[in-house]
GROMACS .gro file of C-alpha atoms in nm:
model
  430
    1VAL     CA    1  11.215   7.697   8.757
    2CYS     CA    2  11.172   7.965   9.026
    3GLY     CA    3  11.421   7.895   9.302
    4VAL     CA    4  11.646   8.071   9.542
    5ASN     CA    5  11.910   8.119   9.275
    6ASN     CA    6  11.674   8.235   9.004
    7PRO     CA    7  11.453   8.522   9.117
    8MET     CA    8  11.305   8.588   8.773
    9THR     CA    9  11.533   8.868   8.658
   10ASN     CA   10  11.392   9.045   8.350
   11HIS     CA   11  11.121   8.790   8.290
   12MET     CA   12  10.809   8.632   8.433
   13CYS     CA   13  10.789   8.292   8.593
   14ARG     CA   14  10.442   8.147   8.576
   15VAL     CA   15  10.372   7.860   8.813
   16ASN     CA   16  10.068   7.634   8.808
   17CYS     CA   17  10.039   7.564   9.178
   18MET     CA   18   9.971   7.191   9.197
   19PHE     CA   19  10.310   7.021   9.231
   20LEU     CA   20  10.636   7.205   9.185
   21LEU     CA   21  10.999   7.101   9.199
   22VAL     CA   22  11.197   7.396   9.327
   23VAL     CA   23  11.574   7.401   9.289
   24GLY     CA   24  11.740   7.409   9.630
   25PHE     CA   25  11.418   7.353   9.820
   26GLY     CA   26  11.320   6.994   9.740
   27VAL     CA   27  10.974   6.886   9.629
   28HIS     CA   28  10.675   7.081   9.756
   29ALA     CA   29  10.327   6.935   9.709
   30TRP     CA   30  10.103   7.237   9.689
   31ALA     CA   31   9.741   7.135   9.705
   32ALA     CA   32   9.598   7.441   9.539
   33ASP     CA   33   9.426   7.527   9.216
   34GLY     CA   34   9.470   7.830   8.997
   35SER     CA   35   9.803   7.996   8.927
   36VAL     CA   36  10.044   8.255   9.057
   37THR     CA   37  10.271   8.480   8.852
   38VAL     CA   38  10.589   8.634   8.993
   39THR     CA   39  10.765   8.926   8.826
   40GLN     CA   40  11.068   9.124   8.936
   41ILE     CA   41  10.974   9.488   8.883
   42THR     CA   42  11.290   9.672   8.996
   43ARG     CA   43  11.651   9.605   8.906
   44GLY     CA   44  11.990   9.765   8.870
   45LEU     CA   45  12.291   9.828   9.089
   46ASN     CA   46  12.087  10.004   9.358
   47HIS     CA   47  11.848   9.848   9.609
   48HIS     CA   48  11.474   9.914   9.593
   49PHE     CA   49  11.207   9.847   9.855
   50PHE     CA   50  10.869   9.965   9.976
   51GLY     CA   51  10.895   9.840  10.332
   52TYR     CA   52  10.661   9.741  10.610
   53ILE     CA   53  10.353   9.521  10.557
   54GLY     CA   54  10.023   9.566  10.378
   55GLN     CA   55   9.827   9.561  10.703
   56SER     CA   56   9.572   9.837  10.752
   57ARG     CA   57   9.573   9.900  10.377
   58THR     CA   58   9.934  10.007  10.344
   59ILE     CA   59   9.902  10.008   9.963
   60PRO     CA   60  10.204  10.091   9.741
   61TRP     CA   61   9.985  10.184   9.440
   62ASN     CA   62   9.807  10.515   9.385
   63ALA     CA   63   9.433  10.523   9.312
   64SER     CA   64   9.459  10.454   8.938
   65GLY     CA   65   9.723  10.185   8.986
   66ARG     CA   66   9.972  10.361   8.765
   67TYR     CA   67  10.239  10.449   9.022
   68LEU     CA   68  10.400  10.248   9.300
   69LEU     CA   69  10.613  10.405   9.571
   70ALA     CA   70  10.965  10.283   9.642
   71LEU     CA   71  11.287  10.379   9.818
   72GLN     CA   72  11.623  10.355   9.644
   73THR     CA   73  11.955  10.315   9.828
   74SER     CA   74  12.310  10.225   9.730
   75PHE     CA   75  12.363   9.993  10.030
   76GLN     CA   76  12.192   9.724  10.236
   77ASP     CA   77  12.470   9.618  10.474
   78HIS     CA   78  12.411   9.865  10.757
   79MET     CA   79  12.143  10.079  10.919
   80PRO     CA   80  12.121  10.435  10.783
   81ASP     CA   81  12.220  10.697  11.038
   82GLY     CA   82  12.065  11.006  10.884
   83ASN     CA   83  12.365  11.096  10.670
   84GLU     CA   84  12.268  10.853  10.393
   85PRO     CA   85  11.937  10.967  10.246
   86ALA     CA   86  11.730  10.732  10.033
   87ASP     CA   87  11.568  10.839   9.706
   88VAL     CA   88  11.189  10.859   9.714
   89CYS     CA   89  11.079  10.705   9.385
   90LEU     CA   90  10.778  10.638   9.165
   91LEU     CA   91  10.757  10.322   8.956
   92ASP     CA   92  10.541  10.365   8.645
   93ALA     CA   93  10.339  10.045   8.600
   94ARG     CA   94  10.225  10.160   8.253
   95ASN     CA   95  10.581  10.205   8.134
   96GLY     CA   96  10.767   9.891   8.238
   97TYR     CA   97  10.798  10.014   8.598
   98ALA     CA   98  11.028  10.294   8.490
   99LEU     CA   99  11.173  10.467   8.795
  100ARG     CA  100  11.156  10.839   8.868
  101VAL     CA  101  11.318  11.002   9.171
  102VAL     CA  102  11.092  11.273   9.318
  103ASP     CA  103  11.246  11.346   9.660
  104ARG     CA  104  11.480  11.214   9.931
  105SER     CA  105  11.431  11.089  10.287
  106ARG     CA  106  11.653  11.056  10.593
  107GLY     CA  107  11.375  10.896  10.797
  108TYR     CA  108  11.370  10.528  10.704
  109ASN     CA  109  11.504  10.182  10.784
  110PRO     CA  110  11.539   9.861  10.581
  111GLN     CA  111  11.241   9.683  10.739
  112GLN     CA  112  10.972   9.951  10.745
  113GLY     CA  113  11.101  10.179  10.475
  114THR     CA  114  10.979  10.533  10.534
  115MET     CA  115  10.618  10.444  10.625
  116PHE     CA  116  10.478  10.528  10.283
  117TYR     CA  117  10.101  10.584  10.271
  118TRP     CA  118   9.891  10.736   9.995
  119ASN     CA  119   9.659  10.998  10.138
  120PRO     CA  120   9.312  10.834  10.151
  121GLU     CA  121   9.149  11.170  10.073
  122HIS     CA  122   9.370  11.228   9.765
  123PRO     CA  123   9.500  10.880   9.677
  124GLU     CA  124   9.587  10.957   9.316
  125THR     CA  125   9.841  11.230   9.380
  126GLN     CA  126   9.931  11.265   9.751
  127PHE     CA  127  10.139  11.045   9.976
  128PHE     CA  128  10.315  11.056  10.312
  129PHE     CA  129  10.669  10.963  10.405
  130ASN     CA  130  10.894  11.026  10.704
  131ASP     CA  131  11.208  11.239  10.703
  132ARG     CA  132  11.446  11.398  10.952
  133ASP     CA  133  11.628  11.725  10.971
  134PRO     CA  134  11.996  11.677  10.876
  135LYS     CA  135  12.111  11.939  11.129
  136THR     CA  136  11.899  11.855  11.435
  137GLY     CA  137  11.819  11.488  11.375
  138LYS     CA  138  11.454  11.560  11.450
  139VAL     CA  139  11.203  11.333  11.274
  140PHE     CA  140  10.900  11.469  11.091
  141THR     CA  141  10.643  11.361  10.830
  142VAL     CA  142  10.607  11.492  10.475
  143LEU     CA  143  10.291  11.521  10.264
  144PHE     CA  144  10.396  11.512   9.898
  145ASP     CA  145  10.179  11.595   9.595
  146LEU     CA  146  10.261  11.485   9.241
  147THR     CA  147  10.075  11.782   9.092
  148ALA     CA  148  10.266  12.050   9.284
  149ASN     CA  149  10.522  12.272   9.107
  150ASP     CA  150  10.342  12.254   8.772
  151GLY     CA  151  10.333  11.876   8.772
  152LYS     CA  152  10.693  11.824   8.881
  153GLY     CA  153  10.580  11.727   9.231
  154GLY     CA  154  10.672  11.874   9.567
  155ARG     CA  155  10.610  11.887   9.939
  156LEU     CA  156  10.272  12.030  10.035
  157ARG     CA  157  10.361  12.046  10.403
  158GLU     CA  158  10.589  11.910  10.671
  159TYR     CA  159  10.449  11.806  11.008
  160ARG     CA  160  10.724  11.921  11.245
  161PHE     CA  161  10.708  11.927  11.626
  162ASP     CA  162  11.031  12.067  11.766
  163ASP     CA  163  10.983  11.981  12.133
  164SER     CA  164  10.882  11.618  12.073
  165PRO     CA  165  10.953  11.517  11.711
  166VAL     CA  166  10.757  11.217  11.586
  167GLY     CA  167  10.687  11.050  11.252
  168ASN     CA  168  10.392  10.880  11.087
  169SER     CA  169  10.321  10.530  11.215
  170GLY     CA  170   9.991  10.467  11.038
  171VAL     CA  171   9.746  10.675  10.837
  172ALA     CA  172   9.378  10.631  10.922
  173GLN     CA  173   9.226  10.407  10.655
  174ASN     CA  174   8.954  10.659  10.570
  175GLY     CA  175   9.179  10.961  10.608
  176ARG     CA  176   9.163  11.274  10.826
  177TYR     CA  177   9.452  11.189  11.059
  178PHE     CA  178   9.764  10.982  11.104
  179LEU     CA  179   9.919  10.830  11.414
  180ALA     CA  180  10.275  10.925  11.507
  181ILE     CA  181  10.543  10.782  11.735
  182ASN     CA  182  10.897  10.855  11.851
  183TYR     CA  183  11.129  10.674  11.607
  184ALA     CA  184  11.437  10.783  11.801
  185ARG     CA  185  11.307  10.598  12.108
  186MET     CA  186  11.232  10.301  11.885
  187ALA     CA  187  11.591  10.296  11.762
  188ARG     CA  188  11.718  10.293  12.119
  189LEU     CA  189  11.486  10.015  12.238
  190ARG     CA  190  11.440   9.807  11.922
  191LEU     CA  191  11.672   9.925  11.648
  192VAL     CA  192  11.507   9.732  11.363
  193THR     CA  193  11.200   9.958  11.388
  194GLY     CA  194  11.365  10.294  11.453
  195TYR     CA  195  11.579  10.563  11.294
  196LEU     CA  196  11.938  10.536  11.414
  197GLY     CA  197  12.083  10.864  11.538
  198ALA     CA  198  11.754  11.054  11.551
  199TRP     CA  199  11.698  11.305  11.835
  200ASP     CA  200  11.520  11.157  12.139
  201TRP     CA  201  11.381  11.383  12.412
  202THR     CA  202  11.295  11.080  12.631
  203GLU     CA  203  11.633  10.909  12.644
  204ASP     CA  204  11.656  10.883  13.022
  205VAL     CA  205  11.285  10.839  13.099
  206ALA     CA  206  11.136  10.492  13.138
  207ALA     CA  207  10.767  10.582  13.089
  208PRO     CA  208  10.737  10.949  12.988
  209ALA     CA  209  10.410  11.135  13.023
  210ASP     CA  210  10.484  11.340  12.709
  211ASP     CA  211  10.543  11.053  12.467
  212GLY     CA  212  10.339  10.762  12.336
  213ILE     CA  213  10.090  10.764  12.048
  214PHE     CA  214  10.001  11.098  11.892
  215ARG     CA  215   9.713  11.172  11.655
  216VAL     CA  216   9.795  11.433  11.391
  217ASP     CA  217   9.519  11.610  11.197
  218ILE     CA  218   9.617  11.601  10.830
  219THR     CA  219   9.443  11.926  10.737
  220THR     CA  220   9.530  12.148  11.032
  221GLY     CA  221   9.854  11.985  11.145
  222THR     CA  222   9.741  11.994  11.508
  223ARG     CA  223   9.857  11.711  11.732
  224VAL     CA  224   9.712  11.536  12.036
  225LEU     CA  225   9.878  11.276  12.260
  226ILE     CA  226   9.610  11.007  12.288
  227VAL     CA  227   9.809  10.747  12.487
  228SER     CA  228  10.117  10.816  12.700
  229PHE     CA  229  10.375  10.571  12.828
  230ALA     CA  230  10.288  10.689  13.178
  231GLN     CA  231   9.929  10.572  13.119
  232LEU     CA  232  10.049  10.239  12.988
  233LYS     CA  233  10.273  10.190  13.291
  234GLU     CA  234   9.975  10.234  13.521
  235ALA     CA  235   9.762  10.005  13.305
  236LEU     CA  236  10.027   9.734  13.346
  237ARG     CA  237  10.090   9.788  13.718
  238GLY     CA  238  10.028   9.465  13.908
  239THR     CA  239  10.071   9.264  13.588
  240VAL     CA  240  10.427   9.347  13.485
  241PRO     CA  241  10.712   9.309  13.736
  242ARG     CA  242  10.949   9.604  13.785
  243VAL     CA  243  10.696   9.820  13.601
  244ASP     CA  244  10.852  10.148  13.717
  245GLU     CA  245  11.192  10.052  13.572
  246ARG     CA  246  11.080   9.937  13.228
  247HIS     CA  247  11.155  10.153  12.925
  248PHE     CA  248  10.839  10.100  12.719
  249PHE     CA  249  10.800  10.144  12.345
  250ILE     CA  250  10.515  10.097  12.099
  251ASN     CA  251  10.493   9.887  11.784
  252HIS     CA  252  10.226   9.854  11.516
  253THR     CA  253   9.976  10.136  11.562
  254LEU     CA  254   9.701   9.988  11.346
  255ASN     CA  255   9.394  10.189  11.245
  256ASN     CA  256   9.086   9.978  11.175
  257ARG     CA  257   8.873  10.009  10.861
  258ASN     CA  258   8.607  10.214  11.039
  259ASN     CA  259   8.847  10.484  11.165
  260ASP     CA  260   8.719  10.428  11.520
  261LEU     CA  261   8.964  10.185  11.681
  262ILE     CA  262   9.342  10.144  11.711
  263TYR     CA  263   9.530   9.825  11.800
  264PHE     CA  264   9.890   9.842  11.920
  265PHE     CA  265  10.160   9.656  12.113
  266CYS     CA  266  10.324   9.797  12.426
  267ARG     CA  267  10.668   9.643  12.468
  268ALA     CA  268  10.981   9.659  12.682
  269ASP     CA  269  11.309   9.466  12.716
  270PHE     CA  270  11.229   9.315  12.380
  271GLU     CA  271  11.577   9.227  12.261
  272LYS     CA  272  11.863   9.300  12.501
  273ARG     CA  273  11.756   9.232  12.860
  274PRO     CA  274  11.914   9.118  13.188
  275PRO     CA  275  11.917   8.743  13.265
  276GLY     CA  276  11.591   8.623  13.410
  277VAL     CA  277  11.397   8.927  13.291
  278GLU     CA  278  11.107   8.852  13.059
  279ARG     CA  279  11.012   9.089  12.780
  280VAL     CA  280  10.692   9.289  12.798
  281ASN     CA  281  10.462   9.233  12.500
  282MET     CA  282  10.104   9.344  12.565
  283ALA     CA  283   9.825   9.426  12.319
  284PHE     CA  284   9.597   9.727  12.368
  285THR     CA  285   9.313   9.899  12.188
  286VAL     CA  286   9.216  10.264  12.213
  287ARG     CA  287   8.977  10.503  12.040
  288PRO     CA  288   9.127  10.776  11.818
  289ASP     CA  289   9.029  11.037  12.077
  290GLY     CA  290   9.224  10.852  12.348
  291SER     CA  291   8.921  10.705  12.525
  292GLU     CA  292   8.857  10.341  12.613
  293LEU     CA  293   9.219  10.238  12.654
  294THR     CA  294   9.183   9.860  12.695
  295ARG     CA  295   9.439   9.589  12.756
  296GLN     CA  296   9.340   9.288  12.552
  297GLY     CA  297   9.312   8.971  12.759
  298ILE     CA  298   9.404   8.739  12.474
  299PHE     CA  299   9.733   8.816  12.302
  300ILE     CA  300   9.710   8.789  11.923
  301GLY     CA  301  10.065   8.760  11.796
  302GLY     CA  302  10.244   8.804  11.468
  303HIS     CA  303  10.167   9.116  11.264
  304PRO     CA  304   9.788   9.155  11.300
  305ASP     CA  305   9.562   9.311  11.037
  306TRP     CA  306   9.210   9.441  11.081
  307GLU     CA  307   8.911   9.273  10.924
  308TRP     CA  308   8.595   9.481  10.986
  309GLY     CA  309   8.471   9.659  11.293
  310ALA     CA  310   8.646   9.538  11.606
  311ARG     CA  311   8.773   9.212  11.453
  312ILE     CA  312   9.141   9.159  11.381
  313ILE     CA  313   9.343   8.874  11.227
  314GLY     CA  314   9.654   8.739  11.398
  315SER     CA  315   9.796   8.419  11.545
  316LYS     CA  316   9.717   8.216  11.854
  317ASP     CA  317   9.836   7.866  11.948
  318LYS     CA  318  10.007   7.826  11.609
  319LYS     CA  319   9.687   7.900  11.421
  320GLN     CA  320   9.574   8.193  11.207
  321VAL     CA  321   9.274   8.332  11.390
  322LEU     CA  322   9.014   8.607  11.379
  323TYR     CA  323   8.982   8.784  11.714
  324ASP     CA  324   8.707   9.016  11.833
  325THR     CA  325   8.865   9.293  12.039
  326ALA     CA  326   8.526   9.401  12.175
  327THR     CA  327   8.431   9.064  12.326
  328GLN     CA  328   8.795   8.952  12.361
  329GLU     CA  329   8.716   8.618  12.202
  330ILE     CA  330   8.856   8.420  11.911
  331VAL     CA  331   8.565   8.391  11.668
  332GLU     CA  332   8.718   8.205  11.373
  333VAL     CA  333   9.018   7.994  11.276
  334LEU     CA  334   9.145   8.069  10.926
  335GLY     CA  335   9.381   7.778  10.901
  336GLY     CA  336   9.615   7.548  11.090
  337ARG     CA  337   9.979   7.458  11.029
  338GLU     CA  338   9.883   7.258  10.721
  339THR     CA  339   9.767   7.584  10.560
  340PHE     CA  340   9.992   7.842  10.725
  341PRO     CA  341  10.328   7.699  10.837
  342ASN     CA  342  10.396   8.014  11.038
  343PRO     CA  343  10.081   8.203  11.144
  344GLU     CA  344  10.306   8.469  11.302
  345GLY     CA  345  10.443   8.565  10.963
  346ASP     CA  346  10.369   8.893  10.786
  347ILE     CA  347  10.001   8.904  10.690
  348ALA     CA  348   9.762   9.128  10.499
  349LEU     CA  349   9.392   9.119  10.408
  350SER     CA  350   9.303   9.245  10.059
  351PRO     CA  351   9.109   9.573  10.042
  352ASP     CA  352   8.786   9.393   9.954
  353GLY     CA  353   8.845   9.120  10.213
  354ARG     CA  354   8.833   8.839   9.956
  355TRP     CA  355   9.195   8.725   9.987
  356PHE     CA  356   9.421   8.684  10.286
  357VAL     CA  357   9.797   8.641  10.248
  358ASN     CA  358  10.057   8.512  10.492
  359GLY     CA  359  10.428   8.546  10.418
  360HIS     CA  360  10.687   8.346  10.610
  361GLY     CA  361  11.057   8.272  10.576
  362ALA     CA  362  11.204   7.923  10.547
  363ALA     CA  363  11.512   7.765  10.389
  364GLY     CA  364  11.662   8.090  10.261
  365ALA     CA  365  11.348   8.232  10.104
  366ASN     CA  366  11.013   8.394  10.173
  367HIS     CA  367  10.700   8.194  10.088
  368TYR     CA  368  10.347   8.328  10.043
  369THR     CA  369  10.018   8.149  10.108
  370PHE     CA  370   9.695   8.301   9.973
  371LEU     CA  371   9.359   8.202  10.120
  372GLU     CA  372   9.033   8.285   9.943
  373ARG     CA  373   8.814   8.332  10.246
  374ARG     CA  374   8.478   8.261  10.085
  375THR     CA  375   8.575   7.929   9.926
  376GLY     CA  376   8.870   7.819  10.140
  377ARG     CA  377   9.084   7.784   9.829
  378VAL     CA  378   9.461   7.807   9.883
  379LEU     CA  379   9.729   7.930   9.643
  380LYS     CA  380  10.102   7.930   9.715
  381SER     CA  381  10.378   8.125   9.550
  382PRO     CA  382  10.724   8.009   9.449
  383PRO     CA  383  10.992   8.099   9.705
  384ILE     CA  384  11.162   8.436   9.672
  385SER     CA  385  11.515   8.450   9.810
  386TYR     CA  386  11.622   8.656  10.108
  387GLY     CA  387  11.979   8.525  10.088
  388GLU     CA  388  12.185   8.606  10.396
  389TRP     CA  389  11.934   8.862  10.531
  390LYS     CA  390  11.750   8.623  10.759
  391GLY     CA  391  11.760   8.804  11.093
  392GLY     CA  392  11.869   9.116  11.275
  393GLU     CA  393  11.811   9.479  11.187
  394LEU     CA  394  11.881   9.421  10.816
  395ARG     CA  395  11.656   9.120  10.770
  396LEU     CA  396  11.443   9.091  10.460
  397ASP     CA  397  11.095   9.021  10.596
  398PRO     CA  398  10.816   8.890  10.368
  399ALA     CA  399  10.604   9.211  10.398
  400PRO     CA  400  10.326   9.150  10.139
  401CYS     CA  401  10.136   9.464  10.032
  402TRP     CA  402   9.813   9.440   9.830
  403ASN     CA  403   9.715   9.643   9.528
  404ARG     CA  404   9.381   9.821   9.525
  405THR     CA  405   9.201   9.560   9.314
  406GLY     CA  406   9.299   9.275   9.545
  407ASP     CA  407   9.462   9.051   9.284
  408ALA     CA  408   9.833   9.119   9.340
  409VAL     CA  409  10.085   9.195   9.613
  410VAL     CA  410  10.426   9.355   9.599
  411VAL     CA  411  10.698   9.191   9.811
  412PRO     CA  412  11.072   9.229   9.872
  413GLY     CA  413  11.333   8.981   9.760
  414LEU     CA  414  11.695   8.929   9.670
  415SER     CA  415  11.781   8.937   9.300
  416GLU     CA  416  12.032   8.697   9.149
  417ASP     CA  417  12.292   8.976   9.156
  418GLY     CA  418  12.251   9.011   9.535
  419THR     CA  419  12.059   9.339   9.532
  420ARG     CA  420  11.738   9.395   9.727
  421GLN     CA  421  11.452   9.437   9.482
  422MET     CA  422  11.073   9.443   9.455
  423PHE     CA  423  10.867   9.156   9.314
  424LEU     CA  424  10.505   9.143   9.203
  425ILE     CA  425  10.298   8.834   9.284
  426ARG     CA  426   9.980   8.828   9.078
  427LEU     CA  427   9.689   8.590   9.134
  428ASP     CA  428   9.500   8.436   8.845
  429PRO     CA  429   9.258   8.215   9.037
  430ASP     CA  430   8.967   8.197   8.793
   0.00000   0.00000   0.00000
């Protein structure tokens, strides 16, 4: 039985998702056909994780599906401060997920990892990750190629900006550029999403004109600030009280599938705030060239993921919904609480759009609900333990990430020995 105390170490647990008795979780009646297979793919004394969520095609696998990216650390009980680099690893899916260390990173955190992305223009051999200089604490992004150095692998380039150092926050789904933000500012204003101890040039500025969302050209390395915090402050004037005092930050810079629209959250006072002061949490869209900055009238919560065009999936009124950012209307409801117990969980749409997955935490474990959009069929996974890591900066979020063929996701979980490991959930719906 797959329960919180048995996370499938060294073997597969195949579950026919009709009715399942789960140790420690009571009886769950899962009205779904088909089956789900869960496999632990990393193990050992160290901790292994990919990080973040599979939104906007954040895919751990390379083009052929042979290699998955992972970070390896010796600890999970505190935030890294830049003096504890993580190993950048490849897992070989054709060889029992054998692990090979290819580099190291000082730019990561337990929730988001190091913002791994395979380069859409060279998805078999090239990938991005964030790093920081050990002497200056300045964050930068690395483009790594497995074929460099006579096949040993190596860094093709580093995207460094000394005056205002930023790191990758989302590669355009069709390539050409990536978005970049100030992870030092993030650490100051919402530690779970930032890099503790990184160098921040905006520390004393509430809404700087020289920080916000940058667009970095992958080929040339040139950078453009497409949205500044000063712009966002003015866009929120008259809507947000004390707007001139708020220290704004940005979460979730999401590139759509057409490479022509970006969705993001502008936030302030999100965690620690004075009594009586409400947090700022506003959704915006903008074009990659910085034009058409638009505050969205309907707030779509959770961790949204793009469908096609201007349509994005998120949560509203405790429902999983499809929202059109162009018309600012909800155009479809994907499921109510009977389907998705927590629509604000971590979500991801498969690359082909056939399957949608929602991951949410409950009763000491993460649970995953898969919806086949064409038929309305629902599959649910066994719970995968998160143990004591329920909240705070070290929490173990569900974070499902699809493979390229749209029939499996990789997720984090706690192994029976207490280490943080990676699990594969494979669908066999036919």
